[in-house]
Amino acid sequence: MSAPQNLNYDQNVYLAVTLAPSSASFNSPSVLAVHPSVTHLGTVGQMRDVQLLSVPRHDWDDVQAEVLSSLRSLGGVNRVDVQEPPRTRVKRGGEF
């Protein structure tokens, strides 16, 4: 089992890219780094068909359209999702 990734949403924007198993990118996911600002981080958990990429937040506004367009145009890419920062859950008061 792989170790959980330590993600910093203040510094980076994360993209989850879902690949078709028949995709050439499935066996060579490093090709998903379609722009110099994009870094391939690895799989999302044990899901081999979902790859995680990061882009520095300070670059995101300038490269967003180009990166998303390039990823979506790659053969075998089923989806590209921009990940939202996890929300902090509030624990309920001592009702129990």
PDB file of C-alpha atoms in Angstrom:
ATOM      1  CA  MET A   1       0.000   0.000   0.000  1.00  0.00           C
ATOM      2  CA  SER A   2       1.295   3.440  -0.870  1.00  0.00           C
ATOM      3  CA  ALA A   3       1.746   6.117   1.767  1.00  0.00           C
ATOM      4  CA  PRO A   4      -0.782   8.960   1.732  1.00  0.00           C
ATOM      5  CA  GLN A   5       0.432  12.063  -0.048  1.00  0.00           C
ATOM      6  CA  ASN A   6       0.901  15.221   1.951  1.00  0.00           C
ATOM      7  CA  LEU A   7      -0.958  17.806  -0.135  1.00  0.00           C
ATOM      8  CA  ASN A   8      -0.606  21.549   0.364  1.00  0.00           C
ATOM      9  CA  TYR A   9      -3.664  23.271  -1.111  1.00  0.00           C
ATOM     10  CA  ASP A  10      -2.303  26.701  -0.135  1.00  0.00           C
ATOM     11  CA  GLN A  11       0.697  26.229  -2.440  1.00  0.00           C
ATOM     12  CA  ASN A  12      -0.732  24.013  -5.221  1.00  0.00           C
ATOM     13  CA  VAL A  13      -3.776  23.237  -7.313  1.00  0.00           C
ATOM     14  CA  TYR A  14      -4.343  19.494  -7.732  1.00  0.00           C
ATOM     15  CA  LEU A  15      -5.821  17.731 -10.726  1.00  0.00           C
ATOM     16  CA  ALA A  16      -7.186  14.186 -10.755  1.00  0.00           C
ATOM     17  CA  VAL A  17      -6.937  12.676 -14.240  1.00  0.00           C
ATOM     18  CA  THR A  18      -8.974   9.527 -14.922  1.00  0.00           C
ATOM     19  CA  LEU A  19      -7.502   7.351 -17.669  1.00  0.00           C
ATOM     20  CA  ALA A  20      -8.982   4.598 -19.786  1.00  0.00           C
ATOM     21  CA  PRO A  21      -7.129   1.301 -19.156  1.00  0.00           C
ATOM     22  CA  SER A  22      -6.398   1.110 -22.901  1.00  0.00           C
ATOM     23  CA  SER A  23      -4.736   4.538 -22.853  1.00  0.00           C
ATOM     24  CA  ALA A  24      -1.027   4.830 -23.640  1.00  0.00           C
ATOM     25  CA  SER A  25      -0.822   7.159 -20.622  1.00  0.00           C
ATOM     26  CA  PHE A  26      -2.028   4.336 -18.353  1.00  0.00           C
ATOM     27  CA  ASN A  27       1.393   2.634 -18.436  1.00  0.00           C
ATOM     28  CA  SER A  28       3.366   5.882 -18.791  1.00  0.00           C
ATOM     29  CA  PRO A  29       1.527   8.449 -16.665  1.00  0.00           C
ATOM     30  CA  SER A  30       4.483  10.843 -16.603  1.00  0.00           C
ATOM     31  CA  VAL A  31       3.356  12.024 -20.084  1.00  0.00           C
ATOM     32  CA  LEU A  32       0.472  13.760 -18.290  1.00  0.00           C
ATOM     33  CA  ALA A  33       2.906  16.534 -17.309  1.00  0.00           C
ATOM     34  CA  VAL A  34       1.791  18.483 -20.394  1.00  0.00           C
ATOM     35  CA  HIS A  35       3.239  21.808 -19.261  1.00  0.00           C
ATOM     36  CA  PRO A  36       6.454  22.788 -17.415  1.00  0.00           C
ATOM     37  CA  SER A  37       4.328  23.885 -14.430  1.00  0.00           C
ATOM     38  CA  VAL A  38       2.659  20.462 -14.098  1.00  0.00           C
ATOM     39  CA  THR A  39       4.127  17.805 -11.798  1.00  0.00           C
ATOM     40  CA  HIS A  40       2.946  14.187 -11.815  1.00  0.00           C
ATOM     41  CA  LEU A  41       2.539  13.007  -8.204  1.00  0.00           C
ATOM     42  CA  GLY A  42       1.334   9.440  -8.739  1.00  0.00           C
ATOM     43  CA  THR A  43      -1.881   7.511  -8.350  1.00  0.00           C
ATOM     44  CA  VAL A  44      -4.816   8.458  -6.170  1.00  0.00           C
ATOM     45  CA  GLY A  45      -4.679   5.743  -3.519  1.00  0.00           C
ATOM     46  CA  GLN A  46      -4.853   2.296  -5.088  1.00  0.00           C
ATOM     47  CA  MET A  47      -6.752   3.471  -8.165  1.00  0.00           C
ATOM     48  CA  ARG A  48      -4.283   2.928 -10.997  1.00  0.00           C
ATOM     49  CA  ASP A  49      -6.572   4.654 -13.482  1.00  0.00           C
ATOM     50  CA  VAL A  50      -6.634   7.965 -11.550  1.00  0.00           C
ATOM     51  CA  GLN A  51      -3.443  10.030 -11.576  1.00  0.00           C
ATOM     52  CA  LEU A  52      -2.758  13.080  -9.434  1.00  0.00           C
ATOM     53  CA  LEU A  53      -1.031  16.161 -10.848  1.00  0.00           C
ATOM     54  CA  SER A  54      -0.092  19.446  -9.205  1.00  0.00           C
ATOM     55  CA  VAL A  55       0.382  22.983 -10.481  1.00  0.00           C
ATOM     56  CA  PRO A  56       1.808  25.775  -8.321  1.00  0.00           C
ATOM     57  CA  ARG A  57      -1.083  28.008  -7.274  1.00  0.00           C
ATOM     58  CA  HIS A  58       0.806  31.159  -8.357  1.00  0.00           C
ATOM     59  CA  ASP A  59       0.978  29.772 -11.940  1.00  0.00           C
ATOM     60  CA  TRP A  60      -2.564  28.363 -12.096  1.00  0.00           C
ATOM     61  CA  ASP A  61      -4.426  31.436 -13.358  1.00  0.00           C
ATOM     62  CA  ASP A  62      -1.958  31.854 -16.229  1.00  0.00           C
ATOM     63  CA  VAL A  63      -1.789  28.199 -17.326  1.00  0.00           C
ATOM     64  CA  GLN A  64      -5.193  26.801 -16.355  1.00  0.00           C
ATOM     65  CA  ALA A  65      -6.839  26.907 -19.789  1.00  0.00           C
ATOM     66  CA  GLU A  66      -3.771  25.526 -21.584  1.00  0.00           C
ATOM     67  CA  VAL A  67      -3.219  22.699 -19.087  1.00  0.00           C
ATOM     68  CA  LEU A  68      -6.862  21.598 -18.987  1.00  0.00           C
ATOM     69  CA  SER A  69      -7.168  21.746 -22.777  1.00  0.00           C
ATOM     70  CA  SER A  70      -3.945  19.777 -23.295  1.00  0.00           C
ATOM     71  CA  LEU A  71      -4.943  17.082 -20.811  1.00  0.00           C
ATOM     72  CA  ARG A  72      -8.443  16.698 -22.226  1.00  0.00           C
ATOM     73  CA  SER A  73      -7.070  16.374 -25.754  1.00  0.00           C
ATOM     74  CA  LEU A  74      -4.803  13.446 -24.845  1.00  0.00           C
ATOM     75  CA  GLY A  75      -6.109  10.117 -26.071  1.00  0.00           C
ATOM     76  CA  GLY A  76      -7.478   7.911 -23.320  1.00  0.00           C
ATOM     77  CA  VAL A  77      -8.191  10.695 -20.821  1.00  0.00           C
ATOM     78  CA  ASN A  78     -11.742  10.145 -19.578  1.00  0.00           C
ATOM     79  CA  ARG A  79     -11.922  13.073 -17.127  1.00  0.00           C
ATOM     80  CA  VAL A  80      -9.938  15.870 -15.572  1.00  0.00           C
ATOM     81  CA  ASP A  81     -11.129  17.150 -12.194  1.00  0.00           C
ATOM     82  CA  VAL A  82      -9.734  20.152 -10.345  1.00  0.00           C
ATOM     83  CA  GLN A  83      -9.618  19.090  -6.694  1.00  0.00           C
ATOM     84  CA  GLU A  84     -11.155  21.279  -4.020  1.00  0.00           C
ATOM     85  CA  PRO A  85      -9.358  21.703  -0.691  1.00  0.00           C
ATOM     86  CA  PRO A  86     -10.824  19.395   1.947  1.00  0.00           C
ATOM     87  CA  ARG A  87     -13.406  21.073   4.137  1.00  0.00           C
ATOM     88  CA  THR A  88     -12.895  21.116   7.872  1.00  0.00           C
ATOM     89  CA  ARG A  89     -15.624  19.209   9.613  1.00  0.00           C
ATOM     90  CA  VAL A  90     -17.097  20.643  12.759  1.00  0.00           C
ATOM     91  CA  LYS A  91     -17.643  18.251  15.600  1.00  0.00           C
ATOM     92  CA  ARG A  92     -21.041  18.486  17.193  1.00  0.00           C
ATOM     93  CA  GLY A  93     -21.362  19.516  20.799  1.00  0.00           C
ATOM     94  CA  GLY A  94     -21.478  16.989  23.618  1.00  0.00           C
ATOM     95  CA  GLU A  95     -25.045  15.896  22.889  1.00  0.00           C
ATOM     96  CA  PHE A  96     -24.420  12.255  23.656  1.00  0.00           C
TER      97      PHE A  96
END
